[in-house]
Amino acid sequence: MKPVTTDRIRNVALVGHGGAGKTTLAEAMLLESGTIKRAGSVEDGTSVCDFDPEEQRRGISVSLAVAPLAFDDHKVNLIDTPGYADFVGDVAAGLRVADLAIFVVSAVEGVEVGTETAWRLAEAENIPRAVFITKLDRERASFDRTLAALKSAFGNGIAPLELPIGQENDFRGVIDLLEDRARTYSDGTATESPIPEELASTEHEVHEALVEGIVVGDDALMERYLADEEVDVGELAHALASGIASADVFPVLCGSGSEHVGIDRLLRFIIDEGPAPTDQGGPPAALVFKTVADPYVGRVNLFKVLAGPVRVDDHLTNVRTGADARLHQITTIRGKEQEPVSEVPVGDLAAVAKLTDTTTGDLLTAPGSTATAEPLTTPVPVLATAIRATSKADDDKLATALHRLDDEDPSLQVRRNDRTHQVVLRGMGETHLSLAIARLHDKFGVEVDEEPVKVEYRETVTGTAEAEGKHKKQSGGHGQFGVATIRLEPGPPGTGLEFVDAVVGGAIPRPFIPAVEKGIREAMEHGGVRGFPVVDVKVTLLDGKHHSVDSNEMSFKMAGSLAFRSAMADAHPVVLEPISELVVTVPDEFQGDVMGDLNAKRGRIQGSASLGRGDAEIVAHVPTSELQRYAIDLPPPRSMTHGRGTFTVSHDGYEQVPAHLVDRLSADD
Ligand SMILES: Nc1nc2c(ncn2[C@@H]2O[C@H](COP(=O)(O)OP(=O)(O)OP(=O)(O)O)[C@@H](O)[C@H]2O)c(=O)[nH]1
Ligand SMILES: [Mg+2]
């Protein structure tokens, strides 16, 4: 592809609900620009952007893909993002480097949860936005219904720039409201045609509304418009472009990705009205927005040039690690294809391989650079699962594979819990976690089994008990002997062990007292009557016995541990469970269901408040064990809130497990 200047680059993220038609639209634009000769399809796994075997198997995009095309001496970098809620991390990353977000909305389903989620992300970063209503060829498609839904969801900035000609299987073209011209398509080929009679008055009406919407943002134009002076299309297009760039006007275009209608107009719009990237100026700088663990070349970082250009063999510095990042090999990426390039202009997207410790969100700069970049927003994981390697061979490979998996997916958290001896994966949902496990197998050759994440119960006591621990081994030769008498009682919440030495008269020689404490601590870690670690207790070492020859540290460690175990059994032991503070955000109409469900989960509602925009926030304290599947119960489309609920969870201390629930608990489970 011919190198272009920054003003001729367009970085366009395709965002929207799962299945709306983003990947198909990308394919249609690649075909329209002549970048590909034949359109592939999502169904048979031949699309450019859904190249990952998991995407082809599931028929959905699971990570962002970049696909550049050339059109009218411009370079358009399409960033096809996944619509499925679990992969929102890649939507945020795609939006971070886009200069324009195109919301792909199905004319059948209209505005959906994924559309709203992506809109909130783009709004938070004030990214210029436009909408493409697709699938107008489908049965039950409706442009008017979808447009109304867009206006009610996203406000008056929504401005139709086109109208469809025909609908459902009669859908055959679009009317350009700015130029007052119509185009009809057959087999993807466009023909200029007069505006159909039956649409002329609507067209005129909507054209007027569009012009008004545009001139409102430009005082000089407004004055002339009110004075009935002629405002030509070029001036309107210019004012429109600045309304888009300032994220005040959100034009709506329409068509069909699979029927290839309106695609040429969409590309024209991106070139003529879409904003170009900005140049931060100064020495070379680049932001990494995606990392891929490529089976052949290893780690590949996708980056956007913020200042530059950047060239092969440039020595940049990773601002996070301070490490040298020499750009050995730079490539442009289209789907899974890579093509080496020697230079990347400012604003463009490219990839670099083999940078040792560079990952998503890292900024790479040349000495003296003042370039800055906000950290990428990574969504907080909401669902966890534990994995165990199925064999020793798999276990040997697991750590490296997890490291590579973690590297390419910032919204996946991998943790080894040394207390429960589990490797825990935390992600955005069931699909996200099952994909991670599939990748461990398919991409990194590691087989694992899944198991429930163990809840970290604790034990403590509610009563006081005294007990003696006697460790005696005297069968000839150097024996072992130690006796410790302790009092065990409850300690303040949130503490571990308060150990009090009340031994008098040298009943236990000074040097051996720490050994008693050590034995008690180990017994606490090892677990109480139900095998869970013991916390919040006070132990007073009251008395003991020793033997001048046979007593040693080991003897008194054992004596401490024995005394603790027998006192624990008599001190009314109870099990403590972790409690989470849950903050749920839901549309008002779901409040009742959510609160009812939380009550059934032994939750205590702390409060609820309206957030405005029809949303409410509910705060509750809920046993963590009851929330293991909350990411499945609350947000997904089929759940209580039909995909519109979000939540955050944080640890909020421990509470006693109700007696009727204790019997089913055991650390061995
Ligand atoms: N009739 C019709 N079907 C379409 C059109 N665009 C996409 N589809 C179909 O809609 C389904 C989803 O299309 P995709 O392009 O995968 O949608 P997506 O938005 O990329 O979905 P995710 O990657 O899961 O977010 C596929 O079966 C497409 O063939 C269209 O314009 N008309
Ligand atoms: Mg897709």
XYZ file of C-alpha atoms and ligand atoms in Angstrom:
702
model
C 0.000 0.000 0.000
C 1.336 3.471 -0.928
C 2.550 5.440 2.154
C 0.244 8.367 2.941
C 0.502 11.533 4.980
C -1.229 11.813 8.353
C -4.053 13.989 7.003
C -4.964 11.149 4.641
C -5.246 8.493 7.377
C -8.584 7.482 8.945
C -8.633 5.183 11.989
C -12.178 3.898 12.211
C -13.437 1.578 14.959
C -16.513 -0.518 14.143
C -18.392 -0.955 17.407
C -21.818 -2.160 18.474
C -23.819 -5.062 19.816
C -22.814 -8.661 19.087
C -24.094 -9.866 15.721
C -25.060 -6.366 14.518
C -22.964 -6.774 11.361
C -19.549 -5.136 12.072
C -17.298 -7.836 10.608
C -19.545 -8.185 7.562
C -19.429 -4.411 7.039
C -15.634 -4.441 7.277
C -15.582 -7.171 4.657
C -17.858 -5.112 2.392
C -15.612 -2.054 2.726
C -12.519 -4.109 1.920
C -14.293 -5.405 -1.189
C -15.566 -1.942 -2.207
C -12.027 -0.528 -1.991
C -10.632 -3.387 -4.067
C -8.434 -4.544 -1.185
C -9.985 -8.008 -1.518
C -11.337 -9.469 -4.741
C -14.106 -11.581 -3.231
C -16.038 -10.996 -0.024
C -15.609 -13.722 2.569
C -18.308 -14.364 5.139
C -18.567 -14.792 8.896
C -20.722 -17.896 8.405
C -18.109 -19.951 6.597
C -15.171 -18.484 8.472
C -13.661 -16.759 5.456
C -13.901 -13.133 6.599
C -10.695 -11.112 6.867
C -11.297 -9.978 10.448
C -12.643 -13.140 12.100
C -9.438 -15.102 11.369
C -9.006 -16.666 14.794
C -10.059 -20.352 14.811
C -12.127 -19.676 17.922
C -13.988 -16.892 16.084
C -14.710 -19.216 13.176
C -15.851 -21.962 15.531
C -18.162 -19.642 17.484
C -19.264 -17.373 14.600
C -18.505 -14.216 16.629
C -15.515 -11.892 16.895
C -13.635 -12.432 20.145
C -10.891 -9.841 19.769
C -10.240 -6.679 17.792
C -8.782 -6.994 14.322
C -7.167 -4.334 12.157
C -7.808 -4.255 8.410
C -6.356 -1.350 6.405
C -7.691 -0.379 2.975
C -6.800 2.245 0.407
C -9.548 4.450 -0.987
C -9.182 7.636 -3.023
C -5.504 8.117 -1.995
C -6.401 7.721 1.642
C -5.603 4.935 4.096
C -8.510 3.732 6.218
C -7.549 1.494 9.130
C -10.674 -0.449 10.034
C -10.634 -1.652 13.633
C -13.256 -4.389 13.870
C -14.157 -4.828 17.521
C -16.045 -7.692 19.176
C -19.655 -7.036 20.217
C -20.025 -9.795 22.793
C -20.086 -8.233 26.293
C -17.228 -10.403 27.590
C -14.792 -8.806 25.164
C -15.481 -5.175 26.082
C -11.771 -4.769 26.899
C -10.948 -4.891 23.199
C -13.699 -2.382 22.421
C -12.031 0.060 24.837
C -8.623 -0.610 23.232
C -10.016 -0.118 19.717
C -11.725 3.121 20.709
C -8.501 4.324 22.274
C -6.704 4.498 18.923
C -9.701 5.343 16.724
C -10.336 8.862 15.469
C -13.911 7.961 14.535
C -16.212 5.295 15.991
C -18.861 3.923 13.641
C -21.738 2.326 15.544
C -23.076 -0.570 13.542
C -26.748 -1.022 14.374
C -29.007 -3.695 12.943
C -32.227 -2.293 11.429
C -34.014 -5.338 12.847
C -32.840 -5.412 16.473
C -32.134 -1.649 16.720
C -30.268 -0.159 19.684
C -29.108 -2.992 21.978
C -27.079 -3.289 25.192
C -23.780 -3.549 23.313
C -24.607 -0.361 21.414
C -25.221 1.483 24.710
C -22.103 0.074 26.383
C -19.875 1.107 23.470
C -21.567 4.532 23.323
C -20.802 5.161 27.002
C -17.148 4.186 26.405
C -16.852 6.489 23.372
C -18.675 9.300 25.179
C -16.296 9.046 28.143
C -13.360 9.677 25.793
C -15.334 12.192 23.686
C -14.552 10.230 20.525
C -16.270 11.417 17.301
C -19.161 9.072 16.457
C -21.333 8.135 13.515
C -23.905 5.372 12.978
C -24.389 2.884 10.159
C -27.817 1.225 10.185
C -27.235 -2.089 8.467
C -29.281 -5.204 7.582
C -31.979 -3.059 5.875
C -32.455 -5.977 3.498
C -33.643 -8.221 6.342
C -37.258 -9.038 7.077
C -38.723 -6.792 9.821
C -36.010 -4.220 9.178
C -37.146 -0.646 9.915
C -35.064 2.496 9.378
C -37.594 4.780 11.088
C -37.929 2.610 14.201
C -34.151 2.334 14.489
C -33.621 6.065 13.985
C -36.205 6.843 16.682
C -34.473 4.430 19.060
C -31.105 6.080 18.337
C -32.496 9.538 19.071
C -34.131 8.428 22.314
C -30.981 6.603 23.455
C -28.328 9.101 22.328
C -30.097 12.454 21.945
C -30.428 15.186 19.368
C -26.919 14.918 18.055
C -28.205 11.953 16.040
C -28.678 13.349 12.509
C -29.738 11.205 9.550
C -27.473 11.845 6.553
C -29.209 9.269 4.382
C -32.603 7.654 3.866
C -33.140 4.139 2.552
C -34.899 3.436 -0.728
C -37.152 0.452 -0.164
C -36.934 -1.873 2.801
C -36.600 -5.578 3.595
C -36.326 -7.537 0.337
C -37.271 -4.409 -1.598
C -34.318 -2.496 -0.162
C -32.315 -1.214 -3.139
C -30.584 2.065 -2.398
C -29.959 5.180 -0.341
C -30.721 8.867 -0.659
C -27.932 11.278 0.221
C -29.715 14.019 2.173
C -26.865 16.503 1.898
C -26.517 16.270 -1.879
C -30.241 15.470 -2.459
C -29.218 12.565 -4.657
C -30.246 8.932 -4.806
C -28.213 5.831 -5.590
C -29.634 2.418 -6.291
C -27.603 -0.792 -6.277
C -27.835 -4.096 -8.048
C -25.270 -6.774 -7.231
C -23.285 -4.166 -5.375
C -22.967 -1.804 -8.341
C -24.297 1.699 -7.726
C -26.261 3.867 -10.156
C -27.221 7.493 -9.660
C -31.010 7.831 -9.964
C -33.678 10.476 -9.340
C -35.214 10.549 -5.844
C -38.299 8.271 -6.015
C -41.524 10.287 -6.164
C -42.979 8.683 -3.061
C -39.948 9.720 -0.993
C -39.497 13.272 -2.318
C -41.466 15.093 0.405
C -39.959 13.072 3.256
C -36.538 13.615 1.752
C -37.112 17.340 1.565
C -38.327 17.476 5.156
C -35.400 15.473 6.525
C -32.946 17.399 4.335
C -34.170 20.649 5.878
C -33.866 19.183 9.374
C -30.309 18.069 8.588
C -29.276 21.471 7.264
C -30.755 23.129 10.352
C -28.935 20.610 12.545
C -25.651 21.427 10.837
C -25.895 25.252 10.727
C -26.890 25.377 14.423
C -23.262 24.500 15.239
C -21.787 27.328 13.118
C -22.795 30.920 13.935
C -21.744 32.438 10.608
C -23.602 29.779 8.645
C -26.602 30.129 10.957
C -26.820 33.850 10.283
C -26.734 33.349 6.524
C -29.222 30.472 6.733
C -31.683 32.611 8.710
C -31.217 35.388 6.148
C -32.285 32.812 3.495
C -28.888 33.137 1.845
C -27.657 30.120 -0.211
C -25.459 27.745 1.855
C -23.782 25.319 -0.512
C -23.139 21.625 0.030
C -19.379 22.148 0.438
C -19.918 24.597 3.313
C -22.476 22.280 4.910
C -20.082 19.327 4.563
C -17.323 21.385 6.160
C -19.533 22.454 9.097
C -20.721 18.874 9.451
C -17.127 17.630 9.641
C -16.364 20.015 12.495
C -19.581 19.019 14.275
C -18.426 15.385 13.987
C -14.871 16.164 15.111
C -16.188 17.937 18.236
C -18.485 14.964 18.949
C -21.612 17.144 18.811
C -23.157 15.676 15.647
C -23.577 11.940 15.085
C -24.515 11.334 11.437
C -26.569 8.284 10.535
C -25.883 6.424 7.304
C -27.548 3.223 6.181
C -27.289 0.189 3.964
C -26.555 -3.489 4.018
C -23.170 -5.091 4.588
C -24.062 -8.445 3.112
C -26.046 -7.008 0.155
C -23.285 -4.450 -0.417
C -25.614 -1.436 -0.476
C -24.418 2.007 0.630
C -20.820 0.857 1.203
C -19.255 3.253 -1.322
C -21.103 6.116 0.363
C -19.848 5.014 3.772
C -16.231 5.054 2.548
C -16.836 8.449 0.935
C -18.217 9.744 4.231
C -15.205 8.439 6.195
C -12.786 10.170 3.805
C -14.707 13.460 3.420
C -16.190 13.924 6.904
C -14.114 11.659 9.155
C -11.404 13.245 11.330
C -7.727 12.511 10.646
C -5.389 11.523 13.491
C -3.630 14.257 15.460
C 0.161 14.569 15.590
C 1.522 15.020 19.118
C 4.702 16.440 17.575
C 8.314 15.918 18.703
C 10.454 12.763 18.621
C 8.909 9.388 17.709
C 6.317 7.941 20.100
C 3.881 5.044 19.815
C 1.086 3.586 21.957
C 0.617 -0.199 22.127
C -3.111 -0.988 21.984
C -3.118 -4.756 21.433
C -0.762 -7.642 22.095
C -0.967 -11.009 20.365
C 0.963 -14.164 21.232
C 1.641 -15.371 17.699
C 2.493 -19.101 17.595
C 5.305 -18.479 15.095
C 6.883 -15.073 15.773
C 5.992 -14.951 19.489
C 4.766 -11.669 20.925
C 3.407 -9.083 18.479
C 2.473 -5.583 19.692
C 0.026 -3.481 17.639
C 0.695 0.239 18.013
C -0.452 3.669 16.887
C 2.143 6.296 16.037
C 1.502 9.400 18.152
C 4.557 11.326 16.938
C 7.194 10.462 14.446
C 7.323 8.763 11.934
C 8.760 5.601 13.446
C 11.206 3.544 11.419
C 12.678 0.053 11.497
C 15.597 -0.207 13.934
C 14.440 2.881 15.850
C 15.505 2.608 19.487
C 12.506 3.642 21.576
C 12.142 3.360 25.341
C 9.261 1.640 27.113
C 8.054 4.377 29.470
C 6.602 1.821 31.931
C 9.688 -0.419 32.231
C 12.447 1.927 31.092
C 13.611 -0.937 28.862
C 15.026 -0.396 25.392
C 12.483 -1.235 22.689
C 14.360 -1.623 19.433
C 11.915 -1.930 16.534
C 13.562 -4.892 14.822
C 10.750 -5.649 12.416
C 7.700 -3.513 11.693
C 4.729 -4.811 9.741
C 1.301 -3.625 8.689
C -1.406 -6.033 9.767
C -4.554 -7.000 7.879
C -6.436 -9.679 9.770
C -3.869 -12.437 10.168
C -1.694 -11.193 7.267
C 1.477 -9.184 8.001
C 3.538 -7.163 5.528
C 6.958 -5.698 6.447
C 7.292 -1.916 6.213
C 10.290 0.312 6.877
C 8.467 3.426 8.077
C 5.117 4.203 9.704
C 3.732 7.757 9.453
C 2.196 9.663 12.376
C -1.355 8.519 13.097
C -0.972 5.169 11.385
C -1.336 1.716 12.913
C 1.277 -1.035 12.578
C 2.826 -3.922 14.487
C 6.217 -4.839 15.906
C 7.427 -8.284 16.891
C 9.763 -9.596 19.551
C 9.744 -6.726 22.039
C 10.509 -8.626 25.229
C 8.532 -6.912 27.952
C 6.162 -4.620 26.081
C 2.435 -5.081 26.467
C -0.944 -3.429 25.834
C -1.114 0.125 27.133
C 2.650 0.698 26.994
C 3.985 3.939 25.542
C 7.219 3.710 23.539
C 9.111 6.968 23.077
C 12.388 8.241 21.656
C 14.672 10.255 23.944
C 13.320 13.779 24.519
C 9.765 12.845 23.648
C 6.978 14.634 25.526
C 4.270 12.393 24.121
C 1.674 11.235 26.658
C -1.071 8.650 26.645
C -3.795 7.941 29.184
C -3.612 4.369 30.473
C -5.999 2.005 28.673
C -9.133 1.331 30.649
C -9.222 -2.365 31.443
C -12.595 -3.717 32.586
C -12.745 -5.298 36.061
C -13.191 -9.097 35.863
C -16.531 -10.351 37.196
C -16.354 -14.156 36.932
C -13.745 -16.646 38.086
C -12.899 -20.265 37.509
C -10.083 -22.464 38.761
C -7.995 -24.638 36.479
C -5.783 -27.648 37.086
C -3.388 -29.152 34.552
C -4.576 -32.631 33.545
C -1.066 -34.086 33.563
C 2.458 -33.423 34.814
C 3.532 -32.595 31.266
C 0.742 -30.026 31.009
C 1.648 -28.638 34.411
C 5.233 -28.041 33.268
C 3.977 -25.918 30.373
C 1.185 -24.174 32.300
C 3.081 -21.193 33.744
C 4.525 -20.078 30.391
C 1.216 -20.579 28.628
C -0.629 -18.553 31.290
C 1.941 -15.799 30.992
C 1.374 -15.576 27.224
C -2.378 -15.753 27.654
C -2.264 -12.985 30.269
C -0.077 -10.947 27.961
C -2.477 -10.872 25.061
C -5.637 -10.355 27.093
C -5.511 -7.479 29.625
C -9.065 -8.172 30.798
C -8.095 -11.667 31.918
C -6.500 -11.994 35.340
C -4.385 -15.039 36.198
C -3.624 -15.621 39.853
C -2.106 -18.536 41.792
C -3.777 -18.733 45.241
C -1.240 -20.272 47.605
C -3.830 -20.684 50.355
C -6.312 -22.742 48.326
C -3.568 -24.084 46.006
C -5.599 -23.131 42.965
C -4.763 -21.309 39.753
C -7.658 -18.894 39.320
C -8.633 -17.242 36.058
C -10.805 -14.117 36.348
C -12.567 -12.790 33.304
C -15.561 -10.951 31.943
C -17.940 -13.869 31.591
C -18.438 -17.547 30.770
C -17.576 -17.153 27.101
C -14.413 -15.213 27.950
C -13.208 -17.910 30.367
C -14.094 -20.809 28.090
C -12.199 -19.060 25.302
C -9.136 -18.651 27.527
C -9.214 -22.364 28.356
C -9.691 -23.272 24.682
C -6.703 -21.087 23.825
C -4.560 -22.775 26.474
C -5.241 -26.012 24.630
C -5.336 -24.974 20.975
C -2.699 -22.247 20.972
C -0.341 -23.300 23.755
C -0.952 -27.068 23.867
C -1.875 -27.225 27.543
C -4.816 -29.336 28.714
C -6.538 -28.223 31.906
C -9.605 -29.191 33.904
C -11.890 -26.601 35.393
C -13.020 -26.664 39.023
C -15.049 -24.286 41.167
C -13.063 -21.535 42.835
C -12.699 -22.357 46.492
C -14.240 -19.770 48.812
C -11.684 -18.753 51.412
C -13.555 -19.629 54.579
C -11.928 -19.045 57.942
C -12.498 -20.393 61.427
C -12.447 -18.682 64.795
C -13.787 -19.322 68.276
C -16.679 -17.773 70.199
C -15.895 -19.390 73.552
C -12.877 -19.830 75.798
C -11.121 -23.101 76.422
C -7.950 -24.242 78.095
C -5.979 -27.243 76.882
C -2.695 -29.006 77.378
C -0.516 -30.234 74.510
C 1.923 -32.966 75.458
C 4.594 -34.138 73.001
C 6.613 -37.034 74.319
C 8.902 -39.433 72.470
C 11.306 -41.098 74.842
C 12.174 -44.542 73.452
C 15.982 -44.623 74.156
C 18.576 -42.255 72.648
C 17.750 -38.545 72.243
C 14.039 -38.217 73.015
C 11.581 -35.377 72.627
C 9.546 -33.898 75.409
C 7.450 -30.770 75.759
C 4.217 -29.804 77.482
C 2.344 -26.544 76.897
C -0.881 -25.368 78.535
C -2.782 -22.599 76.804
C -6.000 -20.625 77.071
C -7.715 -19.952 73.747
C -10.288 -17.189 73.462
C -11.777 -14.914 70.779
C -9.621 -12.046 69.459
C -10.625 -8.741 67.784
C -12.018 -9.173 64.193
C -9.498 -8.745 61.452
C -6.543 -9.886 63.521
C -4.675 -13.136 63.217
C -3.164 -14.376 66.452
C -2.534 -12.428 69.660
C -0.039 -14.534 71.576
C 0.494 -13.819 75.269
C 3.305 -15.406 77.253
C 2.132 -15.850 80.854
C 4.587 -18.573 81.775
C 6.210 -18.100 85.136
C 9.019 -19.852 86.967
C 10.753 -21.112 83.819
C 8.149 -23.869 83.379
C 9.096 -23.543 79.749
C 12.596 -22.283 79.121
C 12.530 -18.814 77.386
C 14.213 -20.021 74.195
C 11.410 -22.557 73.592
C 8.492 -20.127 73.939
C 8.725 -18.817 70.351
C 8.596 -22.484 69.260
C 5.259 -22.881 71.054
C 3.954 -19.793 69.235
C 5.278 -21.165 65.939
C 3.492 -24.459 66.523
C 0.276 -22.598 67.250
C 0.590 -20.448 64.119
C 1.202 -23.527 61.961
C -1.802 -25.277 63.518
C -3.917 -22.191 62.754
C -2.731 -22.135 59.121
C -3.274 -25.865 58.843
C -6.903 -25.355 59.808
C -9.414 -25.704 62.607
C -12.089 -28.372 63.080
C -13.325 -27.950 59.506
C -9.887 -27.490 58.062
C -10.119 -23.733 57.325
C -7.365 -21.353 58.478
C -8.022 -19.947 61.958
C -8.078 -16.185 62.585
C -9.002 -13.605 65.214
C -7.929 -15.542 68.351
C -5.978 -14.773 71.505
C -3.780 -17.506 72.948
C -2.282 -17.205 76.397
C 0.546 -19.603 77.166
C -0.235 -20.393 80.781
C 2.161 -23.133 81.787
C 4.241 -26.093 80.650
C 6.720 -28.754 81.455
C 10.163 -29.454 79.992
C 12.888 -32.048 80.245
C 16.437 -30.918 80.689
C 17.721 -33.294 77.947
C 14.853 -34.208 75.707
C 13.197 -30.799 75.344
C 13.951 -28.867 72.189
C 12.275 -26.440 69.808
C 10.556 -29.251 67.863
C 9.069 -30.698 71.054
C 7.553 -27.381 72.069
C 6.374 -26.582 68.549
C 4.506 -29.888 68.597
C 3.218 -29.228 72.127
C 1.920 -25.802 71.043
C 0.212 -27.245 68.026
C -1.388 -30.099 70.020
C -2.626 -27.748 72.738
C -4.122 -25.436 70.149
C -6.005 -28.238 68.370
C -7.568 -29.599 71.475
C -8.494 -26.117 72.784
C -9.987 -25.227 69.382
C -12.438 -28.144 69.556
C -13.741 -26.944 72.966
C -13.842 -23.179 72.354
C -17.112 -23.143 70.348
C -15.437 -22.920 66.962
C -17.379 -21.272 64.141
C -16.787 -20.841 60.423
C -16.388 -17.349 58.986
C -17.262 -16.591 55.397
C -15.966 -13.745 53.231
C -18.508 -11.006 52.628
C -18.482 -8.900 49.480
C -19.666 -5.353 48.983
C -21.658 -5.504 45.773
C -22.578 -2.396 43.820
C -25.116 -3.150 41.107
C -26.134 -0.651 38.409
C -29.410 -1.495 36.686
C -32.227 0.243 34.844
C -34.899 1.309 37.388
C -37.390 -1.358 36.278
C -35.125 -4.211 37.373
C -34.464 -2.934 40.930
C -37.132 -5.123 42.518
C -35.917 -8.328 40.825
C -32.312 -7.624 41.713
C -33.134 -6.862 45.360
C -35.331 -9.952 45.641
C -32.566 -12.088 44.193
C -30.001 -10.606 46.602
C -32.255 -11.327 49.581
C -32.471 -14.913 48.390
C -28.672 -14.920 48.296
C -28.532 -13.971 52.019
C -27.608 -10.426 50.974
C -28.277 -7.314 53.104
C -29.243 -4.287 51.085
C -27.236 -1.279 52.340
C -29.014 1.235 50.154
C -30.174 2.180 46.675
C -30.142 5.446 44.797
C -31.285 6.740 41.442
C -28.403 7.628 39.098
C -30.654 9.540 36.650
C -30.901 8.448 32.951
C -33.303 5.697 34.182
C -30.557 3.843 36.068
C -30.354 2.920 39.742
C -27.511 1.782 41.989
C -27.983 -0.870 44.665
C -25.358 -1.492 47.355
C -25.467 -4.761 49.282
C -23.324 -6.941 51.514
C -23.513 -10.492 50.251
C -21.657 -13.708 51.192
C -18.970 -14.149 48.520
C -19.958 -17.792 48.075
C -23.378 -16.635 46.833
C -21.852 -14.447 44.143
C -19.685 -17.017 42.411
C -22.027 -17.066 39.419
C -23.399 -13.540 39.743
C -21.828 -12.566 36.417
C -24.075 -15.251 34.924
C -27.172 -14.408 36.967
C -27.196 -10.605 36.471
C -25.826 -9.215 33.203
C -26.196 -11.740 30.363
C -29.014 -11.178 27.910
C -31.114 -14.028 29.252
C -30.720 -12.992 32.886
C -32.610 -10.771 35.310
C -31.627 -7.575 33.570
C -31.527 -8.742 29.955
C -27.897 -7.661 29.629
C -28.358 -4.186 31.087
C -26.989 -4.851 34.590
C -23.386 -4.230 35.609
C -21.761 -4.699 38.962
C -18.560 -4.386 40.914
C -17.502 -6.500 43.850
C -14.994 -5.810 46.606
C -14.039 -7.753 49.716
C -15.730 -6.438 52.859
C -14.584 -8.583 55.799
C -15.811 -11.853 57.308
C -18.993 -12.967 59.059
C -20.098 -16.130 60.813
C -21.689 -18.746 58.555
C -25.244 -19.507 59.794
C -25.250 -22.788 61.770
C -27.648 -24.547 59.372
C -25.220 -24.039 56.509
C -22.003 -25.079 58.264
C -22.347 -28.853 57.914
C -21.919 -28.754 54.159
C -18.626 -26.922 54.460
C -15.272 -28.661 54.574
C -11.831 -27.558 53.428
C -11.373 -30.926 51.708
C -14.122 -30.125 49.175
N -29.280 -9.954 5.960
C -28.164 -9.413 6.431
N -27.402 -10.127 7.289
C -26.290 -9.526 7.732
C -25.878 -8.219 7.350
N -24.738 -7.913 8.000
C -24.428 -8.993 8.745
N -25.358 -9.966 8.593
C -25.386 -11.290 9.249
O -25.449 -11.064 10.647
C -24.669 -12.029 11.351
C -23.652 -11.325 12.240
O -22.761 -10.616 11.425
P -21.310 -10.185 11.929
O -20.699 -9.368 10.876
O -20.557 -11.340 12.407
O -21.690 -9.310 13.169
P -20.700 -8.673 14.221
O -21.256 -7.375 14.585
O -19.296 -8.663 13.709
O -20.822 -9.668 15.447
P -19.790 -9.833 16.671
O -18.454 -10.014 16.080
O -20.259 -11.038 17.386
O -19.877 -8.650 17.502
C -24.011 -12.893 10.280
O -24.800 -14.044 10.126
C -24.077 -12.029 9.028
O -24.148 -12.783 7.843
C -26.722 -7.503 6.421
O -26.482 -6.364 6.066
N -27.845 -8.150 6.009
Mg -17.571 -9.458 14.397
